[in-house]
mmCIF file of the C-alpha atoms, coordinates in Angstrom:
data_MODEL
# 
_entry.id   MODEL 
# 
loop_
_atom_site.group_PDB 
_atom_site.id 
_atom_site.type_symbol 
_atom_site.label_atom_id 
_atom_site.label_alt_id 
_atom_site.label_comp_id 
_atom_site.label_asym_id 
_atom_site.label_entity_id 
_atom_site.label_seq_id 
_atom_site.pdbx_PDB_ins_code 
_atom_site.Cartn_x 
_atom_site.Cartn_y 
_atom_site.Cartn_z 
_atom_site.occupancy 
_atom_site.B_iso_or_equiv 
_atom_site.pdbx_formal_charge 
_atom_site.auth_seq_id 
_atom_site.auth_comp_id 
_atom_site.auth_asym_id 
_atom_site.auth_atom_id 
_atom_site.pdbx_PDB_model_num 
ATOM 1   C CA . MET A 1 1   ? 72.433 4.129  159.106 1.00 0.00 ? 1   MET A CA 1 
ATOM 2   C CA . SER A 1 2   ? 70.402 1.572  156.644 1.00 0.00 ? 2   SER A CA 1 
ATOM 3   C CA . GLU A 1 3   ? 70.914 1.729  153.255 1.00 0.00 ? 3   GLU A CA 1 
ATOM 4   C CA . THR A 1 4   ? 67.241 2.915  152.217 1.00 0.00 ? 4   THR A CA 1 
ATOM 5   C CA . LYS A 1 5   ? 67.913 5.658  154.632 1.00 0.00 ? 5   LYS A CA 1 
ATOM 6   C CA . SER A 1 6   ? 71.206 6.721  153.276 1.00 0.00 ? 6   SER A CA 1 
ATOM 7   C CA . ASN A 1 7   ? 69.966 6.977  150.098 1.00 0.00 ? 7   ASN A CA 1 
ATOM 8   C CA . ARG A 1 8   ? 66.803 9.203  151.439 1.00 0.00 ? 8   ARG A CA 1 
ATOM 9   C CA . TRP A 1 9   ? 69.163 11.624 152.805 1.00 0.00 ? 9   TRP A CA 1 
ATOM 10  C CA . THR A 1 10  ? 70.885 11.303 149.798 1.00 0.00 ? 10  THR A CA 1 
ATOM 11  C CA . THR A 1 11  ? 68.060 12.183 147.479 1.00 0.00 ? 11  THR A CA 1 
ATOM 12  C CA . ILE A 1 12  ? 67.286 14.866 150.335 1.00 0.00 ? 12  ILE A CA 1 
ATOM 13  C CA . VAL A 1 13  ? 70.080 16.777 150.038 1.00 0.00 ? 13  VAL A CA 1 
ATOM 14  C CA . MET A 1 14  ? 70.120 16.507 146.307 1.00 0.00 ? 14  MET A CA 1 
ATOM 15  C CA . VAL A 1 15  ? 66.633 17.903 146.466 1.00 0.00 ? 15  VAL A CA 1 
ATOM 16  C CA . ILE A 1 16  ? 67.865 20.701 148.550 1.00 0.00 ? 16  ILE A CA 1 
ATOM 17  C CA . GLY A 1 17  ? 71.320 21.218 146.061 1.00 0.00 ? 17  GLY A CA 1 
ATOM 18  C CA . VAL A 1 18  ? 68.884 21.644 142.858 1.00 0.00 ? 18  VAL A CA 1 
ATOM 19  C CA . LEU A 1 19  ? 66.590 24.340 145.128 1.00 0.00 ? 19  LEU A CA 1 
ATOM 20  C CA . MET A 1 20  ? 69.543 27.004 145.900 1.00 0.00 ? 20  MET A CA 1 
ATOM 21  C CA . VAL A 1 21  ? 70.414 26.257 141.770 1.00 0.00 ? 21  VAL A CA 1 
ATOM 22  C CA . LEU A 1 22  ? 67.283 26.959 140.735 1.00 0.00 ? 22  LEU A CA 1 
ATOM 23  C CA . GLU A 1 23  ? 66.968 30.045 143.696 1.00 0.00 ? 23  GLU A CA 1 
ATOM 24  C CA . ALA A 1 24  ? 70.491 31.356 142.652 1.00 0.00 ? 24  ALA A CA 1 
ATOM 25  C CA . ILE A 1 25  ? 69.229 31.749 138.567 1.00 0.00 ? 25  ILE A CA 1 
ATOM 26  C CA . THR A 1 26  ? 65.807 33.443 140.019 1.00 0.00 ? 26  THR A CA 1 
ATOM 27  C CA . PHE A 1 27  ? 67.992 36.283 141.824 1.00 0.00 ? 27  PHE A CA 1 
ATOM 28  C CA . LEU A 1 28  ? 70.336 36.246 138.876 1.00 0.00 ? 28  LEU A CA 1 
ATOM 29  C CA . LEU A 1 29  ? 67.793 36.336 136.335 1.00 0.00 ? 29  LEU A CA 1 
ATOM 30  C CA . ALA A 1 30  ? 65.865 39.481 138.720 1.00 0.00 ? 30  ALA A CA 1 
ATOM 31  C CA . ALA A 1 31  ? 69.073 41.357 139.307 1.00 0.00 ? 31  ALA A CA 1 
ATOM 32  C CA . MET A 1 32  ? 69.189 41.607 135.496 1.00 0.00 ? 32  MET A CA 1 
ATOM 33  C CA . LEU A 1 33  ? 65.635 42.907 135.196 1.00 0.00 ? 33  LEU A CA 1 
ATOM 34  C CA . HIS A 1 34  ? 66.627 45.422 137.587 1.00 0.00 ? 34  HIS A CA 1 
ATOM 35  C CA . LEU A 1 35  ? 70.247 46.850 135.615 1.00 0.00 ? 35  LEU A CA 1 
ATOM 36  C CA . GLY A 1 36  ? 66.982 47.747 133.171 1.00 0.00 ? 36  GLY A CA 1 
ATOM 37  C CA . ILE A 1 37  ? 67.848 44.369 130.888 1.00 0.00 ? 37  ILE A CA 1 
ATOM 38  C CA . GLN A 1 38  ? 64.877 43.395 128.868 1.00 0.00 ? 38  GLN A CA 1 
ATOM 39  C CA . PHE A 1 39  ? 63.998 39.801 128.361 1.00 0.00 ? 39  PHE A CA 1 
ATOM 40  C CA . PRO A 1 40  ? 62.047 38.235 125.273 1.00 0.00 ? 40  PRO A CA 1 
ATOM 41  C CA . LEU A 1 41  ? 59.204 36.629 127.242 1.00 0.00 ? 41  LEU A CA 1 
ATOM 42  C CA . GLY A 1 42  ? 57.701 40.199 127.666 1.00 0.00 ? 42  GLY A CA 1 
ATOM 43  C CA . PHE A 1 43  ? 59.350 40.700 131.212 1.00 0.00 ? 43  PHE A CA 1 
ATOM 44  C CA . SER A 1 44  ? 60.789 44.033 132.528 1.00 0.00 ? 44  SER A CA 1 
ATOM 45  C CA . GLU A 1 45  ? 61.175 45.512 136.063 1.00 0.00 ? 45  GLU A CA 1 
ATOM 46  C CA . PRO A 1 46  ? 61.875 49.522 136.472 1.00 0.00 ? 46  PRO A CA 1 
ATOM 47  C CA . GLN A 1 47  ? 65.906 49.918 137.070 1.00 0.00 ? 47  GLN A CA 1 
ATOM 48  C CA . ILE A 1 48  ? 66.400 49.622 140.741 1.00 0.00 ? 48  ILE A CA 1 
ATOM 49  C CA . ILE A 1 49  ? 70.346 49.571 141.425 1.00 0.00 ? 49  ILE A CA 1 
ATOM 50  C CA . PRO A 1 50  ? 70.069 48.864 144.840 1.00 0.00 ? 50  PRO A CA 1 
ATOM 51  C CA . ALA A 1 51  ? 68.038 45.583 144.312 1.00 0.00 ? 51  ALA A CA 1 
ATOM 52  C CA . THR A 1 52  ? 70.446 44.913 141.800 1.00 0.00 ? 52  THR A CA 1 
ATOM 53  C CA . ILE A 1 53  ? 72.748 44.187 143.787 1.00 0.00 ? 53  ILE A CA 1 
ATOM 54  C CA . VAL A 1 54  ? 71.088 42.536 147.274 1.00 0.00 ? 54  VAL A CA 1 
ATOM 55  C CA . GLU A 1 55  ? 69.749 40.442 144.345 1.00 0.00 ? 55  GLU A CA 1 
ATOM 56  C CA . GLY A 1 56  ? 72.958 39.478 142.734 1.00 0.00 ? 56  GLY A CA 1 
ATOM 57  C CA . LEU A 1 57  ? 74.415 38.684 146.094 1.00 0.00 ? 57  LEU A CA 1 
ATOM 58  C CA . CYS A 1 58  ? 72.376 36.185 146.472 1.00 0.00 ? 58  CYS A CA 1 
ATOM 59  C CA . GLY A 1 59  ? 72.065 34.611 143.421 1.00 0.00 ? 59  GLY A CA 1 
ATOM 60  C CA . ILE A 1 60  ? 76.162 34.631 143.907 1.00 0.00 ? 60  ILE A CA 1 
ATOM 61  C CA . PHE A 1 61  ? 75.994 33.251 147.550 1.00 0.00 ? 61  PHE A CA 1 
ATOM 62  C CA . LEU A 1 62  ? 72.758 30.504 146.845 1.00 0.00 ? 62  LEU A CA 1 
ATOM 63  C CA . ALA A 1 63  ? 75.437 29.410 144.055 1.00 0.00 ? 63  ALA A CA 1 
ATOM 64  C CA . VAL A 1 64  ? 78.550 29.087 146.117 1.00 0.00 ? 64  VAL A CA 1 
ATOM 65  C CA . GLY A 1 65  ? 76.145 27.114 148.435 1.00 0.00 ? 65  GLY A CA 1 
ATOM 66  C CA . ALA A 1 66  ? 75.012 24.698 145.796 1.00 0.00 ? 66  ALA A CA 1 
ATOM 67  C CA . TYR A 1 67  ? 78.363 24.294 144.642 1.00 0.00 ? 67  TYR A CA 1 
ATOM 68  C CA . ALA A 1 68  ? 79.750 23.559 148.211 1.00 0.00 ? 68  ALA A CA 1 
ATOM 69  C CA . VAL A 1 69  ? 76.513 21.222 148.294 1.00 0.00 ? 69  VAL A CA 1 
ATOM 70  C CA . PHE A 1 70  ? 77.242 19.242 145.020 1.00 0.00 ? 70  PHE A CA 1 
ATOM 71  C CA . ALA A 1 71  ? 81.092 18.963 145.804 1.00 0.00 ? 71  ALA A CA 1 
ATOM 72  C CA . HIS A 1 72  ? 80.029 17.520 149.153 1.00 0.00 ? 72  HIS A CA 1 
ATOM 73  C CA . LYS A 1 73  ? 82.302 20.257 150.340 1.00 0.00 ? 73  LYS A CA 1 
ATOM 74  C CA . SER A 1 74  ? 83.016 20.314 154.545 1.00 0.00 ? 74  SER A CA 1 
ATOM 75  C CA . TRP A 1 75  ? 81.212 23.452 154.852 1.00 0.00 ? 75  TRP A CA 1 
ATOM 76  C CA . ALA A 1 76  ? 78.207 22.427 152.778 1.00 0.00 ? 76  ALA A CA 1 
ATOM 77  C CA . TRP A 1 77  ? 75.461 22.590 155.301 1.00 0.00 ? 77  TRP A CA 1 
ATOM 78  C CA . GLN A 1 78  ? 77.042 25.873 157.353 1.00 0.00 ? 78  GLN A CA 1 
ATOM 79  C CA . GLY A 1 79  ? 77.235 28.041 153.234 1.00 0.00 ? 79  GLY A CA 1 
ATOM 80  C CA . ALA A 1 80  ? 73.851 26.457 152.654 1.00 0.00 ? 80  ALA A CA 1 
ATOM 81  C CA . VAL A 1 81  ? 72.450 28.161 155.711 1.00 0.00 ? 81  VAL A CA 1 
ATOM 82  C CA . ALA A 1 82  ? 74.332 31.437 155.460 1.00 0.00 ? 82  ALA A CA 1 
ATOM 83  C CA . ALA A 1 83  ? 73.070 31.871 151.821 1.00 0.00 ? 83  ALA A CA 1 
ATOM 84  C CA . HIS A 1 84  ? 69.697 30.443 152.749 1.00 0.00 ? 84  HIS A CA 1 
ATOM 85  C CA . VAL A 1 85  ? 69.529 33.131 155.809 1.00 0.00 ? 85  VAL A CA 1 
ATOM 86  C CA . PHE A 1 86  ? 71.241 36.511 153.820 1.00 0.00 ? 86  PHE A CA 1 
ATOM 87  C CA . ALA A 1 87  ? 68.729 35.771 151.106 1.00 0.00 ? 87  ALA A CA 1 
ATOM 88  C CA . VAL A 1 88  ? 65.811 35.470 153.438 1.00 0.00 ? 88  VAL A CA 1 
ATOM 89  C CA . ALA A 1 89  ? 67.091 38.864 154.838 1.00 0.00 ? 89  ALA A CA 1 
ATOM 90  C CA . GLY A 1 90  ? 67.889 40.444 151.516 1.00 0.00 ? 90  GLY A CA 1 
ATOM 91  C CA . VAL A 1 91  ? 63.966 39.335 150.065 1.00 0.00 ? 91  VAL A CA 1 
ATOM 92  C CA . LEU A 1 92  ? 62.709 40.528 153.797 1.00 0.00 ? 92  LEU A CA 1 
ATOM 93  C CA . LEU A 1 93  ? 64.690 44.174 152.765 1.00 0.00 ? 93  LEU A CA 1 
ATOM 94  C CA . GLY A 1 94  ? 63.288 44.190 149.375 1.00 0.00 ? 94  GLY A CA 1 
ATOM 95  C CA . ILE A 1 95  ? 59.654 43.629 150.667 1.00 0.00 ? 95  ILE A CA 1 
ATOM 96  C CA . THR A 1 96  ? 60.013 46.426 153.083 1.00 0.00 ? 96  THR A CA 1 
ATOM 97  C CA . ALA A 1 97  ? 61.558 48.730 150.814 1.00 0.00 ? 97  ALA A CA 1 
ATOM 98  C CA . LEU A 1 98  ? 58.560 48.687 148.758 1.00 0.00 ? 98  LEU A CA 1 
ATOM 99  C CA . ALA A 1 99  ? 56.093 48.656 151.737 1.00 0.00 ? 99  ALA A CA 1 
ATOM 100 C CA . LEU A 1 100 ? 57.635 51.988 152.427 1.00 0.00 ? 100 LEU A CA 1 
ATOM 101 C CA . GLY A 1 101 ? 57.498 53.363 148.286 1.00 0.00 ? 101 GLY A CA 1 
ATOM 102 C CA . ALA A 1 102 ? 61.264 53.667 148.194 1.00 0.00 ? 102 ALA A CA 1 
ATOM 103 C CA . GLY A 1 103 ? 61.104 52.720 144.315 1.00 0.00 ? 103 GLY A CA 1 
ATOM 104 C CA . PRO A 1 104 ? 58.230 51.481 141.895 1.00 0.00 ? 104 PRO A CA 1 
ATOM 105 C CA . SER A 1 105 ? 56.474 48.086 142.155 1.00 0.00 ? 105 SER A CA 1 
ATOM 106 C CA . THR A 1 106 ? 55.290 45.474 139.947 1.00 0.00 ? 106 THR A CA 1 
ATOM 107 C CA . GLU A 1 107 ? 52.516 43.003 140.343 1.00 0.00 ? 107 GLU A CA 1 
ATOM 108 C CA . ALA A 1 108 ? 55.329 40.359 138.949 1.00 0.00 ? 108 ALA A CA 1 
ATOM 109 C CA . ASN A 1 109 ? 57.789 41.592 141.372 1.00 0.00 ? 109 ASN A CA 1 
ATOM 110 C CA . THR A 1 110 ? 55.459 41.167 144.542 1.00 0.00 ? 110 THR A CA 1 
ATOM 111 C CA . ILE A 1 111 ? 54.364 37.089 143.584 1.00 0.00 ? 111 ILE A CA 1 
ATOM 112 C CA . TYR A 1 112 ? 58.101 36.799 142.975 1.00 0.00 ? 112 TYR A CA 1 
ATOM 113 C CA . HIS A 1 113 ? 59.317 38.516 146.574 1.00 0.00 ? 113 HIS A CA 1 
ATOM 114 C CA . ARG A 1 114 ? 56.549 35.929 148.297 1.00 0.00 ? 114 ARG A CA 1 
ATOM 115 C CA . THR A 1 115 ? 57.240 33.051 146.129 1.00 0.00 ? 115 THR A CA 1 
ATOM 116 C CA . ILE A 1 116 ? 60.739 33.029 147.012 1.00 0.00 ? 116 ILE A CA 1 
ATOM 117 C CA . LEU A 1 117 ? 60.419 33.788 150.680 1.00 0.00 ? 117 LEU A CA 1 
ATOM 118 C CA . VAL A 1 118 ? 58.605 30.551 150.960 1.00 0.00 ? 118 VAL A CA 1 
ATOM 119 C CA . VAL A 1 119 ? 60.733 28.132 149.041 1.00 0.00 ? 119 VAL A CA 1 
ATOM 120 C CA . LEU A 1 120 ? 64.065 29.688 151.212 1.00 0.00 ? 120 LEU A CA 1 
ATOM 121 C CA . ILE A 1 121 ? 61.874 28.804 154.138 1.00 0.00 ? 121 ILE A CA 1 
ATOM 122 C CA . VAL A 1 122 ? 61.156 25.616 153.117 1.00 0.00 ? 122 VAL A CA 1 
ATOM 123 C CA . VAL A 1 123 ? 64.803 24.489 151.946 1.00 0.00 ? 123 VAL A CA 1 
ATOM 124 C CA . LEU A 1 124 ? 66.377 26.723 155.586 1.00 0.00 ? 124 LEU A CA 1 
ATOM 125 C CA . ALA A 1 125 ? 63.763 24.249 157.360 1.00 0.00 ? 125 ALA A CA 1 
ATOM 126 C CA . LEU A 1 126 ? 65.109 21.203 155.865 1.00 0.00 ? 126 LEU A CA 1 
ATOM 127 C CA . LEU A 1 127 ? 68.415 22.130 156.478 1.00 0.00 ? 127 LEU A CA 1 
ATOM 128 C CA . ALA A 1 128 ? 67.376 22.385 159.981 1.00 0.00 ? 128 ALA A CA 1 
ATOM 129 C CA . THR A 1 129 ? 66.391 18.845 160.568 1.00 0.00 ? 129 THR A CA 1 
ATOM 130 C CA . PRO A 1 130 ? 68.683 16.180 161.752 1.00 0.00 ? 130 PRO A CA 1 
ATOM 131 C CA . GLY A 1 131 ? 68.891 14.169 158.862 1.00 0.00 ? 131 GLY A CA 1 
ATOM 132 C CA . VAL A 1 132 ? 69.844 16.571 156.936 1.00 0.00 ? 132 VAL A CA 1 
ATOM 133 C CA . ARG A 1 133 ? 72.305 17.802 158.997 1.00 0.00 ? 133 ARG A CA 1 
ATOM 134 C CA . VAL A 1 134 ? 74.073 14.281 159.143 1.00 0.00 ? 134 VAL A CA 1 
ATOM 135 C CA . ALA A 1 135 ? 73.411 13.696 155.745 1.00 0.00 ? 135 ALA A CA 1 
ATOM 136 C CA . MET A 1 136 ? 75.565 17.194 154.840 1.00 0.00 ? 136 MET A CA 1 
ATOM 137 C CA . GLY A 1 137 ? 78.335 16.248 157.497 1.00 0.00 ? 137 GLY A CA 1 
ATOM 138 C CA . ARG A 1 138 ? 76.894 18.546 160.267 1.00 0.00 ? 138 ARG A CA 1 
ATOM 139 C CA . GLY A 1 139 ? 76.089 15.594 162.678 1.00 0.00 ? 139 GLY A CA 1 
ATOM 140 C CA . ASP A 1 140 ? 76.781 17.731 165.863 1.00 0.00 ? 140 ASP A CA 1 
# 
């Protein structure tokens, strides 16, 4: 692999790691909001304990995956993919629960679900590309 191509893939892997950190932070903040914690910027959400659990787990899995990416662990690709699949499933569960009226919904929550779902799918698509797989040591 040429030096330029290697640097480009390294940059893409770095972008994936940064996106994973940002995803993890947003999920952990959402979990805190669903615990009933209010933030000074005026954000608040209804207390929904099941949402807290799912969002907290998504945040933790994404944070662990991001750690694996930045630490160049041998399981980084698998961890990143697994964390994203879990998070997509969690978001779809949340969207379905709200659509079925299983809990109170806010406009901010609806926007968050739609936005994070797109971001998660985009990162999953990046992870599926052959170049990223090779760059992350998953060249089979």
